[in-house]
Coordinates of C-alpha atoms in Angstrom, one line a residue:
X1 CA 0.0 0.0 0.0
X2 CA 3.0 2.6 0.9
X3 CA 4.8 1.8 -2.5
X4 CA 1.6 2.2 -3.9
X5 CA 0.9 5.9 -2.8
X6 CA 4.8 6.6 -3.1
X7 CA 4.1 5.8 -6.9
X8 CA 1.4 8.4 -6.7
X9 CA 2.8 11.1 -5.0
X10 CA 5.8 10.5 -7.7
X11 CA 3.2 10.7 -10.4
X12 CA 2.0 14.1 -8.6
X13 CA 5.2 15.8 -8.0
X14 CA 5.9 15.5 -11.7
X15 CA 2.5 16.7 -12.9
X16 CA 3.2 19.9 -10.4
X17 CA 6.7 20.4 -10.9
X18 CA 7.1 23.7 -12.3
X19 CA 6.6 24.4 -15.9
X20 CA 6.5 27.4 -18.1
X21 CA 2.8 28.3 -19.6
X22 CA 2.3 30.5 -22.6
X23 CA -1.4 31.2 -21.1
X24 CA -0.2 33.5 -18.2
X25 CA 3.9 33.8 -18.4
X26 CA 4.4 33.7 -14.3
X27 CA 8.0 35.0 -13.6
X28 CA 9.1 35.8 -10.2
X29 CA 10.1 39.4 -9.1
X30 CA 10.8 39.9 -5.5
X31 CA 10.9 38.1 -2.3
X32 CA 11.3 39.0 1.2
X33 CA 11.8 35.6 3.4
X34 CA 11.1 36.5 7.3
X35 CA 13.3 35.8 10.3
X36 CA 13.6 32.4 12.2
X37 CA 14.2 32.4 16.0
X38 CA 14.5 30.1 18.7
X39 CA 17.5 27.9 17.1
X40 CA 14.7 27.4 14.5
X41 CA 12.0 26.2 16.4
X42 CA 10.1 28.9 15.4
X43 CA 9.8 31.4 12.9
X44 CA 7.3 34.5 11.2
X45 CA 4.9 33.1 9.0
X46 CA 3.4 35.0 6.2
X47 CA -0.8 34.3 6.3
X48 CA -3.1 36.9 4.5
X49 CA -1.9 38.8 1.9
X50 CA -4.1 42.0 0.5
X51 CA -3.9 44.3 -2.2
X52 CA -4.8 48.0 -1.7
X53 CA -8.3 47.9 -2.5
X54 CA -8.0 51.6 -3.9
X55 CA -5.7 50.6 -6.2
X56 CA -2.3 51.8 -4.4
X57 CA 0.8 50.4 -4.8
X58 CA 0.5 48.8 -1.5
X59 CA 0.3 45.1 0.2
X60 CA -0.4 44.7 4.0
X61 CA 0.5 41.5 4.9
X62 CA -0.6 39.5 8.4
X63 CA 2.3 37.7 9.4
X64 CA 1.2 36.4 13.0
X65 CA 4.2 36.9 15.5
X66 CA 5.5 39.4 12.7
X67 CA 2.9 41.7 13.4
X68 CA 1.4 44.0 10.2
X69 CA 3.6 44.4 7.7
X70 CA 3.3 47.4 4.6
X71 CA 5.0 47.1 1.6
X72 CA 5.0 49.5 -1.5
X73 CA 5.0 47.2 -4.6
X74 CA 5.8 49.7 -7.5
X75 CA 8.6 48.6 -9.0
X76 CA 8.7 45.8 -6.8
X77 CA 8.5 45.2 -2.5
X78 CA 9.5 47.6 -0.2
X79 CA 8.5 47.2 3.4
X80 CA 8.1 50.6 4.8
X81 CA 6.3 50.1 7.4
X82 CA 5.1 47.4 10.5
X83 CA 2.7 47.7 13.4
X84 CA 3.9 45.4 16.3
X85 CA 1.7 42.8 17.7
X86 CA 2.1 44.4 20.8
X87 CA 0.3 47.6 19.4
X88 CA -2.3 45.3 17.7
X89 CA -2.7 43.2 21.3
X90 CA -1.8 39.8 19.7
X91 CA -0.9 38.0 16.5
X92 CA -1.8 39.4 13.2
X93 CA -3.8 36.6 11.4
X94 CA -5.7 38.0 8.5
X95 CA -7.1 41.5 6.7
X96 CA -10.0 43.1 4.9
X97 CA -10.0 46.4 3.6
X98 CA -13.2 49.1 3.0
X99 CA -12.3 52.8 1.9
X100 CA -9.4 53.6 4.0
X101 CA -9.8 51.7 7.0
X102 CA -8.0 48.2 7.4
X103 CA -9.7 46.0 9.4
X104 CA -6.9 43.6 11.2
X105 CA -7.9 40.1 12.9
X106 CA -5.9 39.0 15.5
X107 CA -5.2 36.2 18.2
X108 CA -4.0 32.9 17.3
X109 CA -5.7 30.2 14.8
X110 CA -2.8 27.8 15.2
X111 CA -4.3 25.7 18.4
X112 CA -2.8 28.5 21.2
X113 CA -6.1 28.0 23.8
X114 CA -5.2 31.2 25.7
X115 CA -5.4 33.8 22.6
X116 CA -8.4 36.0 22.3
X117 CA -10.5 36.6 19.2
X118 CA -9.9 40.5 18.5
X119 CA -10.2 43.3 15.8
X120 CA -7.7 46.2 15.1
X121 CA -8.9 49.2 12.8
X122 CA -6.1 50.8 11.1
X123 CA -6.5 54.2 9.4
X124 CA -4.4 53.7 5.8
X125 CA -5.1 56.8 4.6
X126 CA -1.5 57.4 4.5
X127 CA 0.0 53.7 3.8
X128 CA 3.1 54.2 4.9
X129 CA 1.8 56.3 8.4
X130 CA -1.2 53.8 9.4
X131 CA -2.9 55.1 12.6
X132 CA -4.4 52.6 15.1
X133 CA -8.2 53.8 15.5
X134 CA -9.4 50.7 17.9
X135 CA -8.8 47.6 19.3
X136 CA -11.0 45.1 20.3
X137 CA -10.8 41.6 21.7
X138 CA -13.2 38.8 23.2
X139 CA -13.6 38.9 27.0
X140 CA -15.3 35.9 27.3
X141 CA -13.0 34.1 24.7
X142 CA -13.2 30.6 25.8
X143 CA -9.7 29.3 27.4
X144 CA -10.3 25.9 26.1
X145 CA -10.5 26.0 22.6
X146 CA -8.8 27.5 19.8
X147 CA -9.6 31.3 19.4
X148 CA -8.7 33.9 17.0
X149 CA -9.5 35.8 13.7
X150 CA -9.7 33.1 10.8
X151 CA -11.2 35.4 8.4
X152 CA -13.0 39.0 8.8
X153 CA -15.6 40.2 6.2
X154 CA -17.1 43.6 6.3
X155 CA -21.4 44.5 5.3
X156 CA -22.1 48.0 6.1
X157 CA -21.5 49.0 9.7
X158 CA -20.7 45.3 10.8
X159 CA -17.6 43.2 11.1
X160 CA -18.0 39.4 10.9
X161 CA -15.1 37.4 11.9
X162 CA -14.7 33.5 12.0
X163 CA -13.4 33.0 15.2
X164 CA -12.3 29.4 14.8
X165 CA -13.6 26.9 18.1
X166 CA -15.8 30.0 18.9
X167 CA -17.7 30.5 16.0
X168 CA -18.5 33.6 14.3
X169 CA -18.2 36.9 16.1
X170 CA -20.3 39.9 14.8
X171 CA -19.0 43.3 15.6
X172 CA -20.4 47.0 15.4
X173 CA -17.6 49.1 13.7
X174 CA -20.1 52.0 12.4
X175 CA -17.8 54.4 14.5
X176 CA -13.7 53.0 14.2
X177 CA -13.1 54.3 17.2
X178 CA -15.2 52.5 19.2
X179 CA -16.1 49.3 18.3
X180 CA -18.6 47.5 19.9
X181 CA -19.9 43.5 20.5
X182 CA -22.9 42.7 18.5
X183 CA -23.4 38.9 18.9
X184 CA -21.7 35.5 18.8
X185 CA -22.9 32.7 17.3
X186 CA -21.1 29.1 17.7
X187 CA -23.1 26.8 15.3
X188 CA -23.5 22.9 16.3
X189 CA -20.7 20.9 15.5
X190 CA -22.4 18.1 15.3
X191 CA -22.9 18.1 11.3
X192 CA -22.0 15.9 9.1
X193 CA -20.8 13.9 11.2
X194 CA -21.5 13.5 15.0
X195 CA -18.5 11.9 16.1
X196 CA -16.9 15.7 14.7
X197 CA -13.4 16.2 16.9
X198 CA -14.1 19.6 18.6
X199 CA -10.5 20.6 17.4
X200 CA -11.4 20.4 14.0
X201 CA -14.3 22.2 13.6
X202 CA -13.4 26.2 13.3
X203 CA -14.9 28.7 11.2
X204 CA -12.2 30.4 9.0
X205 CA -13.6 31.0 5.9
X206 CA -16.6 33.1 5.3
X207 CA -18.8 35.0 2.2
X208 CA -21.4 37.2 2.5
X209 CA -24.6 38.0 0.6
X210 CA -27.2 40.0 1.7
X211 CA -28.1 38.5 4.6
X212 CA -26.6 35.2 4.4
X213 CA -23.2 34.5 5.8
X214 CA -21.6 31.5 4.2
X215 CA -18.8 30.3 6.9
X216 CA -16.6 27.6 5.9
X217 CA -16.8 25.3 9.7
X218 CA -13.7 23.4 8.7
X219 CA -14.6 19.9 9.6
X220 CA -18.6 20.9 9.9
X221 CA -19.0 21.2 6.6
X222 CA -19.9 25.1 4.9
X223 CA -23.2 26.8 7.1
X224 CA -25.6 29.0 5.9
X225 CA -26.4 31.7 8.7
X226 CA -29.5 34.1 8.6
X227 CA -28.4 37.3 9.8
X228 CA -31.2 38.9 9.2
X229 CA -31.7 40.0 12.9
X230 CA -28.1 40.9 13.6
X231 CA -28.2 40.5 17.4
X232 CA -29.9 36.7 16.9
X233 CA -27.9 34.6 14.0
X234 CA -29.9 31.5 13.1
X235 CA -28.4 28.4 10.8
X236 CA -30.6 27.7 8.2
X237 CA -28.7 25.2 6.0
X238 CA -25.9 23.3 5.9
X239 CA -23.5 21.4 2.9
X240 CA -21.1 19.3 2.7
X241 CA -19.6 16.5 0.1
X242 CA -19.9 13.6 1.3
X243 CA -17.3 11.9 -0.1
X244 CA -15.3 12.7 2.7
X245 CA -17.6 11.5 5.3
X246 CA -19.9 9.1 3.6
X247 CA -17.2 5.9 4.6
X248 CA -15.4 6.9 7.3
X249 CA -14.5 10.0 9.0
X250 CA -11.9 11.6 7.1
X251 CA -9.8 14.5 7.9
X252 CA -11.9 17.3 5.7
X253 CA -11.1 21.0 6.1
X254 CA -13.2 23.8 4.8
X255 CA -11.1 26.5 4.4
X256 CA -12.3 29.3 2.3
X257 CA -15.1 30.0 0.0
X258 CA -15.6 32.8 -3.0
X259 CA -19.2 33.6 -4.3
X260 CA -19.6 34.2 -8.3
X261 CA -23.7 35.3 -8.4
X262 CA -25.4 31.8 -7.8
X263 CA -21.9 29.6 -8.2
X264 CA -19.8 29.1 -4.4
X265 CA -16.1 28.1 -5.0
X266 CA -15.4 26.1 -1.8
X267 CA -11.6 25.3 -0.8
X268 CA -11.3 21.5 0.0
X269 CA -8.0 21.5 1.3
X270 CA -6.2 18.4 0.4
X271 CA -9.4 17.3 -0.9
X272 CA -8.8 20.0 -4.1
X273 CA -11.5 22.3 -5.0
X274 CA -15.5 21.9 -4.8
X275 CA -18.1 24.3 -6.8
X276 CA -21.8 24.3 -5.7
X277 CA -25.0 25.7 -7.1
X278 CA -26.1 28.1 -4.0
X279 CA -29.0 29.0 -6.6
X280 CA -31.2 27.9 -3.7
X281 CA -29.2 28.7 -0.5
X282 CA -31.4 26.0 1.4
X283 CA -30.2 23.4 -0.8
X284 CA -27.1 23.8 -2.4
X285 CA -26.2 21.3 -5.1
X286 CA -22.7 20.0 -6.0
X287 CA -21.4 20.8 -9.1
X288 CA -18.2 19.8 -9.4
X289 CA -15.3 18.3 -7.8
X290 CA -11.9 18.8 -8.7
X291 CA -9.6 16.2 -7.0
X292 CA -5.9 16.0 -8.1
X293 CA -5.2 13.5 -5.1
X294 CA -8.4 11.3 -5.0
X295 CA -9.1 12.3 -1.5
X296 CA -9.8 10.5 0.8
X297 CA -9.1 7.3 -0.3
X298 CA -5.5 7.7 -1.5
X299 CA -3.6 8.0 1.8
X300 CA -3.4 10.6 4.5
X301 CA -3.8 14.3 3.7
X302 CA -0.4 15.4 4.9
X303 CA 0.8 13.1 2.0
X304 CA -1.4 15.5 0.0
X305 CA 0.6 18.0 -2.9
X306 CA -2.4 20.2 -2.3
X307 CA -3.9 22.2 0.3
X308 CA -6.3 24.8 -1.3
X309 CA -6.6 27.3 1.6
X310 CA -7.1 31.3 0.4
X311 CA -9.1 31.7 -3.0
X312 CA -8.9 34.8 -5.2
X313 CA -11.6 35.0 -8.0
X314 CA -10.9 36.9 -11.6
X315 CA -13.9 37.3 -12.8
X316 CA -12.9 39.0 -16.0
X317 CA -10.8 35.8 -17.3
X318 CA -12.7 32.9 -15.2
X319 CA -9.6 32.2 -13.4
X320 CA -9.5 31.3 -9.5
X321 CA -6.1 31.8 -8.0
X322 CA -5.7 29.2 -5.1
X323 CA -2.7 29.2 -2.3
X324 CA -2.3 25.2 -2.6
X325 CA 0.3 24.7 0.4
X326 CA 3.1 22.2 -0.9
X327 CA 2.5 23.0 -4.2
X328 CA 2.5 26.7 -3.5
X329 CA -0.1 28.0 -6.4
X330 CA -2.1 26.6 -8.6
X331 CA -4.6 28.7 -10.9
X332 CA -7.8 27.3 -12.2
X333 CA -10.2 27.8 -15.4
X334 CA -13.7 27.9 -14.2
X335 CA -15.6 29.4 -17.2
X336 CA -17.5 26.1 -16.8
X337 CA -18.4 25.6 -13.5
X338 CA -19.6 21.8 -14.1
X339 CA -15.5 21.3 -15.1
X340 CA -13.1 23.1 -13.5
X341 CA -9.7 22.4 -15.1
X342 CA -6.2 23.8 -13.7
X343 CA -4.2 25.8 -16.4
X344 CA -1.1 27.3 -14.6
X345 CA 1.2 26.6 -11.3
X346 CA 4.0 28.3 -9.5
X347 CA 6.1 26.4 -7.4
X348 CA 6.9 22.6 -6.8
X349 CA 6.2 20.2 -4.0
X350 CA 9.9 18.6 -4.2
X351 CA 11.1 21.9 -1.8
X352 CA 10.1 23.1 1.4
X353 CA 8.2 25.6 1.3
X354 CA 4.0 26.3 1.9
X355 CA 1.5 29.0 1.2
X356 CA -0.9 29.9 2.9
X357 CA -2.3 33.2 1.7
X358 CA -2.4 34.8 -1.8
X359 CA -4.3 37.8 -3.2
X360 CA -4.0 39.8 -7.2
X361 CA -3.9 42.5 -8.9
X362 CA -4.5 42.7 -12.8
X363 CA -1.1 41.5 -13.2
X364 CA 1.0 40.9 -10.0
X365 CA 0.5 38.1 -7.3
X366 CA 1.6 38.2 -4.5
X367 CA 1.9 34.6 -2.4
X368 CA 2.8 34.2 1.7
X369 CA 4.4 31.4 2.7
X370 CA 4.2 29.8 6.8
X371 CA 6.8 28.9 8.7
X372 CA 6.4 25.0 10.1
X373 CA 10.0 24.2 12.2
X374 CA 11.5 20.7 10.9
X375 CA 12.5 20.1 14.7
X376 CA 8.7 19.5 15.4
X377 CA 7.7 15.9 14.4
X378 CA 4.6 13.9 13.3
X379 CA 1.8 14.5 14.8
X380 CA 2.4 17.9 15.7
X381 CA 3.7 19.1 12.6
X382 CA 2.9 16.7 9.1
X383 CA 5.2 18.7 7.0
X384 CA 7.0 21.1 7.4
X385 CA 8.4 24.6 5.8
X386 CA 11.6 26.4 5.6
X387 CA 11.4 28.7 3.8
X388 CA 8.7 31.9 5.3
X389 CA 7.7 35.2 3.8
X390 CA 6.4 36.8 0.5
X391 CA 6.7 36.8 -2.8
X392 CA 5.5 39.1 -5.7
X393 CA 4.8 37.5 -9.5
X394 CA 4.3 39.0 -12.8
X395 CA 1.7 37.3 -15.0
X396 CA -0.4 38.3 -18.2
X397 CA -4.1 39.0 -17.2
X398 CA -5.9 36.9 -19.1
X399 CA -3.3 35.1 -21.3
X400 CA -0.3 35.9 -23.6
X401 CA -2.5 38.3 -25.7
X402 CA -3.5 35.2 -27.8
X403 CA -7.2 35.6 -29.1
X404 CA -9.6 33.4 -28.9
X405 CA -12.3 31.8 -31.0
X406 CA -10.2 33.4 -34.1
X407 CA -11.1 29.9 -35.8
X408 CA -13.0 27.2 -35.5
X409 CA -13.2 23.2 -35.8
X410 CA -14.8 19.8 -35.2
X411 CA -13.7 16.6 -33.7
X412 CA -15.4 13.4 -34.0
X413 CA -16.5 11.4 -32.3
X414 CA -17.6 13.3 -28.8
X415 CA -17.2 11.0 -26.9
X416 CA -14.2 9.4 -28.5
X417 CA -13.2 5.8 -28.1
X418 CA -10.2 4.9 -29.9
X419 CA -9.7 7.6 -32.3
X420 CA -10.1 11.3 -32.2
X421 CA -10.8 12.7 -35.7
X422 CA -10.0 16.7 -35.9
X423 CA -11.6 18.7 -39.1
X424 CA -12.4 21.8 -40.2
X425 CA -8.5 23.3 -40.1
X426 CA -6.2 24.5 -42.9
X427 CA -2.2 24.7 -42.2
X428 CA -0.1 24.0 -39.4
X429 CA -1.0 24.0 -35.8
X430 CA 0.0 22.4 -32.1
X431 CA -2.9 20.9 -30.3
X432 CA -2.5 19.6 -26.8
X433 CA -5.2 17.2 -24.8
X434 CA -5.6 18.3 -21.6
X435 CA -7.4 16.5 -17.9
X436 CA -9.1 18.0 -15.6
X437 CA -6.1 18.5 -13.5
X438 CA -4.3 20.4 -16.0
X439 CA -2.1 18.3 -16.8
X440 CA -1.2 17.4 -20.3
X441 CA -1.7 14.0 -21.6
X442 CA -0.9 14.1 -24.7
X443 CA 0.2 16.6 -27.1
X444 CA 2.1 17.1 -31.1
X445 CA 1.4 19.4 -34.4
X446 CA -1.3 19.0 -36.9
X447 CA -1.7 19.8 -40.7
X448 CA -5.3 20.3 -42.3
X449 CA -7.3 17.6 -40.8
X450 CA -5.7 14.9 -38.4
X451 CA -6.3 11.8 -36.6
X452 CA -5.2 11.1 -33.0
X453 CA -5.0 7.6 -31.3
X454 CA -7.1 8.3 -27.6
X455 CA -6.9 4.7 -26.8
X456 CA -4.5 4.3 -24.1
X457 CA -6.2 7.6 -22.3
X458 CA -8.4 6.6 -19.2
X459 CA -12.4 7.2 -19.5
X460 CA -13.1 10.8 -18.7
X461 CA -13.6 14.5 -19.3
X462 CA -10.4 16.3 -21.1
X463 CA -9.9 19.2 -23.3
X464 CA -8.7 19.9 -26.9
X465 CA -6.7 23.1 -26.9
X466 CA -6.0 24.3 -30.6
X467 CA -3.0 26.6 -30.9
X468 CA -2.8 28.1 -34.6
X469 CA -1.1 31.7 -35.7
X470 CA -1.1 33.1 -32.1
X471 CA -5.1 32.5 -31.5
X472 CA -6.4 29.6 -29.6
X473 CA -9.7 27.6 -29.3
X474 CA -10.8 24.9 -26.8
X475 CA -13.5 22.2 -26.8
X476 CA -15.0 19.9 -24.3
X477 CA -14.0 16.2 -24.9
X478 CA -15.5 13.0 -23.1
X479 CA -13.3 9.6 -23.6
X480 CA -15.0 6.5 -22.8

């Protein structure tokens, strides 16, 4: 069974390893790595990145022990300035931004029982002289579970935070100065499963619409929470793919969710990236599934290449940036929502390094990487990571410039058995199959119409992708 996943892992690293795509042209351009202490043992980890939301050459980075970091980005990162955790009363753990005013979660999502969930507001006016407005932190933060700020999202004059074990804190922040406890709601944890390990059930990931929160609950599965009445949440629904419960209890972690209108894009963690139909919020339908590691059945998670934890959607290309831990970035094609398909990656799973946040502008990315000490061992720490910080990418928005849908053609039969007949084309060309993963199967030039032998590819969805004089075109193909 070990050589068995060994051989898989093998096959994985390869189809991750890093590669050079004409789509989006990722090229590194700075990095700042963060200091280790304690003969290693520990060391500042890089969580949530953000972009200025005004459009500012300017990324404010949570990096836990490190405090709040400011960097200009124009040409590239410049840290000019940092708010101490001691100013911010505890660990910096993740942002959100509205107008000028940074909104700062803090207290410690990493199992430390004696944090406090709390909220900083930062005046960013002037990035590089932030004023702290308020700070705010849970009294009654319970000393046996894990507490903190797993995610903050703001609606109007209210703050909602995922507060891991406690649940979801809602906050008035109408005046900065003074902010003020609305309501707490800790959801049952009791769903899907009832044998759920309290440890493992923590609400850090959340989306809002109107009055529905969508909180990821980690191992409980994504809820759906009426707030409605502010000061009285109330669970209405609940989802969660049961393929990771149905036949055992498997380690499952919700970690982050993006709405697109009636589509959720839900991150699985090792268990890749689900997409639901939240067209009816009371009964959200799956999708689609994409699952690079055929979670849960093939081995453990920490034997995983991929951890999806922070999502950033680009609506304008149908492309979802993910933060995919080992394998540090992987970027996915979601114009269909019923086939997601991964098209670009940064970063390799043969080093040791891990993301854990990641956030975009029109064409940089910037990635945060965690610092795990390889002097902890299994069960406290999996894996582990060495290398802790930031990094800003160039990429082409949307592709190398190449147009699309500048030709067109057929193939036949759809679904293909043994051959793949491709018609309709004049001249050279370069035509690649594609799986869901992204990975490419099989690939080779073409003149006029050609012929391809499909028979040794497994049953399954893939895609023809049709390069010709700088324009591209790509079809849906089933292979039974």
């Amino acid at each position: 069974m070990r050589l068995l996943r060994l051989l898989l892992v093998i096959t994985l690293l390869i189809s991750y390893a890093p590669k050079t795509y004409a789509q989006l042209n990722l090229q590194l351009m700075a990095e700042e790595q963060y200091p280790v202490f304690l003969l290693g043992i520990g060391g500042i980890s890089g969580l949530t990145p953000l972009v200025d939301k005004l459009d500012r050459p300017y990324v404010y980075v949570a990096s836990n022990e490190g405090g709040l970091k400011i960097y200009e980005t124009d040409p590239i990162l410049n840290l000019v300035q940092v708010i101490d955790t001691n100013i911010l009363i505890d660990k910096v753990t993740t942002l959100e931004q509205v107008d000028t005013l940074l909104y700062v979660g803090t207290g410690n999502i990493f199992q430390d029982t004696l944090a406090h969930i709390g909220l900083s507001i930062v005046n960013i006016a002037d990035p590089q002289n932030p004023i702290v407005m308020d700070n705010w932190w849970d009294p009654n933060s319970n000393d046996t579970i894990s507490s903190g700020a797993g995610v903050i999202r703001i609606q109007g004059d209210y703050a909602f935070i995922g507060g891991m074990s406690e649940g979801m804190v809602i906050l008035n922040i109408s005046d900065p100065n003074a902010i003020t406890f609305v309501s707490k709601f800790q959801p049952d944890i009791t769903y899907p499963l009832a044998s759920n390990d309290p440890k493992k059930v923590n609400a850090r990931g959340m989306a809002i619409d109107g009055d529905l929160v969508y909180l990821c609950y980690d191992q409980g599965g994504v809820r759906v929470i009426d707030c409605s009445t502010i000061s009285i949440p109330v669970e209405v629904a609940a989802f969660s793919n049961p393929i990771t419960y149905a036949v055992g209890e498997w380690p499952r972690a919700y970690n982050n969710i993006v709405l697109d209108d009636t589509v959720a894009y839900v991150a699985a963690d090792y268990c890749g990236l689900e997409v639901w139909s939240i067209a009816d919020p009371l009964n959200a339908q799956l999708l689609a599934h994409w699952n690079p590691h055929d979670c849960p059945v093939n081995g453990w998670w920490w034997e995983a290449p991929v951890h999806v934890n922070e999502m950033i959607l680009q609506r304008e290309c149908d492309m979802l940036f993910m933060s995919t831990g080992k394998s540090e970035m992987i970027i996915m094609d979601v114009a269909d929502p019923y086939m997601p398909f991964a098209i670009d990656s940064f970063g390799t799973v043969l080093d040791t390094t891990i993301t854990w946040g990641i956030d975009i502008t029109d064409d940089r990315i910037y990635l945060t990487y965690a610092y795990v000490s390889q002097w902890l061992v299994w069960p406290l720490v999996p894996f582990y990571s060495n290398w802790n910080g930031i990094k800003q990418l160039s990429y082409t928005n949307c592709g190398l410039g190449i147009k699309e849908e500048e030709f067109d053609f057929t193939i036949s039969p759809n679904p293909a058995y043994t051959t793949l007949e491709i018609e309709g084309l004049t001249g050279s060309y370069i035509y690649d199959l594609v799986d869901i993963t992204g990975k490419i199967v099989q690939q080779g030039s073409g003149v006029n119409d050609e012929q391809l032998d499909v028979s040794l590819l497994k049953s399954g969805a893939y895609f023809i992708r049709i390069t010709k004089d700088e324009h591209r075109v790509q079809k849906k193909l089933l292979i039974e």
